[in-house]
mmCIF file of C-alpha atoms in Angstrom:
data_model
loop_
_atom_site.group_PDB
_atom_site.id
_atom_site.type_symbol
_atom_site.label_atom_id
_atom_site.label_comp_id
_atom_site.label_asym_id
_atom_site.label_seq_id
_atom_site.Cartn_x
_atom_site.Cartn_y
_atom_site.Cartn_z
ATOM 1 C CA MET A 176 54.920 81.759 -41.214
ATOM 2 C CA VAL A 177 55.094 83.611 -44.533
ATOM 3 C CA TYR A 178 52.598 82.142 -47.257
ATOM 4 C CA ILE A 179 52.737 82.434 -51.194
ATOM 5 C CA GLU A 180 49.553 84.248 -52.428
ATOM 6 C CA PRO A 181 47.496 81.620 -54.325
ATOM 7 C CA GLU A 182 47.918 83.282 -57.673
ATOM 8 C CA ASN A 183 51.507 83.442 -57.304
ATOM 9 C CA TRP A 184 52.182 79.901 -56.467
ATOM 10 C CA LYS A 185 53.968 77.825 -59.044
ATOM 11 C CA PRO A 186 54.835 74.074 -59.158
ATOM 12 C CA ILE A 187 57.613 73.119 -57.408
ATOM 13 C CA ASP A 188 60.726 72.083 -59.494
ATOM 14 C CA ASN A 189 59.925 74.170 -62.592
ATOM 15 C CA LEU A 190 57.230 71.340 -63.194
ATOM 16 C CA GLU A 191 54.916 72.759 -65.995
ATOM 17 C CA LEU A 192 51.295 71.245 -65.325
ATOM 18 C CA GLU A 193 48.632 70.982 -67.847
ATOM 19 C CA PRO A 194 45.661 73.259 -67.607
ATOM 20 C CA ALA A 195 43.370 70.713 -65.961
ATOM 21 C CA ALA A 196 45.748 69.589 -63.854
ATOM 22 C CA LEU A 197 46.836 73.036 -62.801
ATOM 23 C CA GLU A 198 43.069 73.592 -61.900
ATOM 24 C CA VAL A 199 42.904 70.690 -59.689
ATOM 25 C CA VAL A 200 45.898 71.535 -57.701
ATOM 26 C CA THR A 201 44.997 75.572 -57.199
ATOM 27 C CA ASN A 202 41.087 75.328 -57.163
ATOM 28 C CA ASP A 203 39.023 74.928 -54.189
ATOM 29 C CA ARG A 204 36.452 72.510 -55.489
ATOM 30 C CA ASN A 205 36.587 68.660 -55.145
ATOM 31 C CA TYR A 206 37.926 66.617 -57.980
ATOM 32 C CA SER A 207 38.288 62.793 -58.883
ATOM 33 C CA VAL A 208 41.189 61.920 -60.455
ATOM 34 C CA VAL A 209 40.922 58.736 -62.396
ATOM 35 C CA ALA A 210 44.015 57.347 -64.281
ATOM 36 C CA GLY A 211 45.985 54.364 -64.777
ATOM 37 C CA PRO A 212 49.581 53.542 -63.142
ATOM 38 C CA GLY A 213 52.102 56.034 -63.773
ATOM 39 C CA ALA A 214 50.062 58.643 -64.870
ATOM 40 C CA GLY A 215 51.248 61.128 -62.454
ATOM 41 C CA LYS A 216 48.354 61.104 -59.869
ATOM 42 C CA THR A 217 50.906 60.731 -56.719
ATOM 43 C CA GLU A 218 52.537 63.818 -58.204
ATOM 44 C CA LEU A 219 49.265 65.484 -58.825
ATOM 45 C CA LEU A 220 48.562 64.788 -54.965
ATOM 46 C CA ALA A 221 51.966 66.107 -53.601
ATOM 47 C CA GLN A 222 51.529 69.459 -55.827
ATOM 48 C CA ARG A 223 47.871 70.006 -54.326
ATOM 49 C CA ALA A 224 49.227 69.355 -50.780
ATOM 50 C CA SER A 225 52.131 71.883 -51.480
ATOM 51 C CA PHE A 226 49.725 74.459 -52.796
ATOM 52 C CA LEU A 227 47.657 74.198 -49.774
ATOM 53 C CA LEU A 228 50.623 74.274 -47.284
ATOM 54 C CA GLN A 229 52.525 76.999 -48.995
ATOM 55 C CA THR A 230 49.526 79.189 -49.778
ATOM 56 C CA GLY A 231 47.825 78.653 -46.531
ATOM 57 C CA THR A 232 44.547 77.755 -47.749
ATOM 58 C CA CYS A 233 44.232 74.367 -46.229
ATOM 59 C CA ILE A 234 41.405 74.705 -43.573
ATOM 60 C CA TYR A 235 42.008 74.974 -39.715
ATOM 61 C CA PRO A 236 43.931 73.159 -38.222
ATOM 62 C CA ARG A 237 45.941 73.858 -41.297
ATOM 63 C CA LYS A 238 46.920 70.362 -41.865
ATOM 64 C CA VAL A 239 46.540 67.933 -44.805
ATOM 65 C CA LEU A 240 45.861 64.332 -44.756
ATOM 66 C CA ALA A 241 46.269 62.009 -47.435
ATOM 67 C CA LEU A 242 45.277 58.400 -47.156
ATOM 68 C CA SER A 243 46.618 55.312 -49.224
ATOM 69 C CA TYR A 244 45.805 52.071 -49.334
ATOM 70 C CA LYS A 245 49.738 50.680 -49.430
ATOM 71 C CA LYS A 246 52.285 51.509 -47.136
ATOM 72 C CA ASP A 247 54.689 52.471 -49.949
ATOM 73 C CA ALA A 248 52.454 54.727 -51.481
ATOM 74 C CA GLU A 249 51.898 56.366 -47.835
ATOM 75 C CA LYS A 250 55.702 56.896 -47.647
ATOM 76 C CA ASN A 251 56.177 57.986 -51.370
ATOM 77 C CA ILE A 252 53.560 60.998 -50.847
ATOM 78 C CA LYS A 253 55.239 61.924 -47.497
ATOM 79 C CA GLU A 254 58.651 62.217 -49.539
ATOM 80 C CA ARG A 255 57.308 64.219 -52.189
ATOM 81 C CA VAL A 256 55.742 66.490 -50.190
ATOM 82 C CA SER A 257 58.647 66.992 -47.700
ATOM 83 C CA LYS A 258 61.160 67.274 -50.556
ATOM 84 C CA ARG A 259 58.756 70.211 -51.754
ATOM 85 C CA VAL A 260 57.726 72.197 -48.809
ATOM 86 C CA GLY A 261 60.613 71.935 -46.458
ATOM 87 C CA VAL A 262 60.560 70.465 -42.748
ATOM 88 C CA ASP A 263 58.362 73.100 -41.160
ATOM 89 C CA LEU A 264 55.428 72.700 -43.715
ATOM 90 C CA ALA A 265 56.096 69.026 -43.952
ATOM 91 C CA ALA A 266 55.447 68.637 -40.371
ATOM 92 C CA ARG A 267 51.618 69.672 -41.334
ATOM 93 C CA PHE A 268 51.339 66.730 -43.790
ATOM 94 C CA VAL A 269 50.100 63.596 -42.390
ATOM 95 C CA SER A 270 50.171 60.417 -44.869
ATOM 96 C CA LEU A 271 48.649 56.980 -43.418
ATOM 97 C CA THR A 272 47.401 54.116 -44.902
ATOM 98 C CA TYR A 273 43.707 53.466 -44.383
ATOM 99 C CA ASP A 274 44.221 50.794 -41.807
ATOM 100 C CA ALA A 275 46.658 52.882 -40.072
ATOM 101 C CA PHE A 276 44.074 55.929 -40.104
ATOM 102 C CA ALA A 277 41.149 53.632 -38.800
ATOM 103 C CA LYS A 278 43.470 52.140 -36.123
ATOM 104 C CA SER A 279 44.458 55.465 -34.645
ATOM 105 C CA ILE A 280 40.602 56.319 -34.319
ATOM 106 C CA LEU A 281 39.982 53.289 -32.698
ATOM 107 C CA ASP A 282 42.816 53.465 -30.200
ATOM 108 C CA ARG A 283 41.629 57.178 -29.564
ATOM 109 C CA PHE A 284 38.076 56.213 -28.786
ATOM 110 C CA ILE A 285 38.561 52.526 -27.557
ATOM 111 C CA SER A 286 37.425 53.337 -24.147
ATOM 112 C CA ALA A 287 33.899 54.783 -25.636
ATOM 113 C CA ILE A 288 33.285 51.289 -26.990
ATOM 114 C CA PRO A 289 31.393 48.862 -24.737
ATOM 115 C CA GLU A 290 33.359 46.397 -22.735
ATOM 116 C CA PRO A 291 32.114 43.260 -24.471
ATOM 117 C CA TYR A 292 33.047 44.614 -28.234
ATOM 118 C CA ARG A 293 36.363 46.321 -27.069
ATOM 119 C CA PRO A 294 39.602 45.055 -28.490
ATOM 120 C CA LYS A 295 42.331 43.864 -26.224
ATOM 121 C CA ILE A 296 44.736 46.126 -25.540
ATOM 122 C CA ASN A 297 47.532 44.468 -27.966
ATOM 123 C CA TYR A 298 45.279 43.891 -31.033
ATOM 124 C CA GLN A 299 46.232 43.959 -34.440
ATOM 125 C CA ILE A 300 44.661 44.802 -37.792
ATOM 126 C CA LEU A 301 45.249 41.896 -40.004
ATOM 127 C CA ASN A 302 44.989 42.060 -44.038
ATOM 128 C CA ILE A 303 42.140 40.160 -44.933
ATOM 129 C CA ASN A 304 43.795 37.418 -46.968
ATOM 130 C CA GLU A 305 46.279 36.952 -43.935
ATOM 131 C CA ALA A 306 43.274 36.497 -41.420
ATOM 132 C CA TYR A 307 41.514 34.107 -43.977
ATOM 133 C CA GLU A 308 45.121 32.160 -44.256
ATOM 134 C CA ALA A 309 45.429 32.223 -40.514
ATOM 135 C CA PHE A 310 41.932 30.860 -39.742
ATOM 136 C CA TYR A 311 41.751 28.281 -42.249
ATOM 137 C CA LYS A 312 45.465 27.336 -42.265
ATOM 138 C CA ILE A 313 46.064 27.638 -45.634
ATOM 139 C CA LYS A 314 48.208 29.355 -48.030
ATOM 140 C CA LEU A 315 46.072 31.749 -50.696
ATOM 141 C CA SER A 316 49.203 32.503 -53.317
#
């Protein structure tokens, strides 16, 4: 794999990032990005993932994990990164919902859970509202 030198990396699609956004994308520090809907948080994350994958600056095992609350956000970020970096690098980008990520960990280590607390083989993770509605047999919305 041939990587781009970090100082030579440019945002995909000739996108012009403002200086603060470019720093978030290319810096090795942690940042908290707080902004309203439609402000570009997903695009910023896609550019950050692209930078890490294309420059080879993501740490071993050279994968990027993005967690989202909703399935549509999970799909959106995966599509954006795939479009920018290509199939080979996109295979190293994992986008999951928090629920799916938690379930994957539980599935992987289920045999380590004491038998009385271990979920059944065909268990499901429910949305809290769905669980409440099912338990009380009412509709919340």
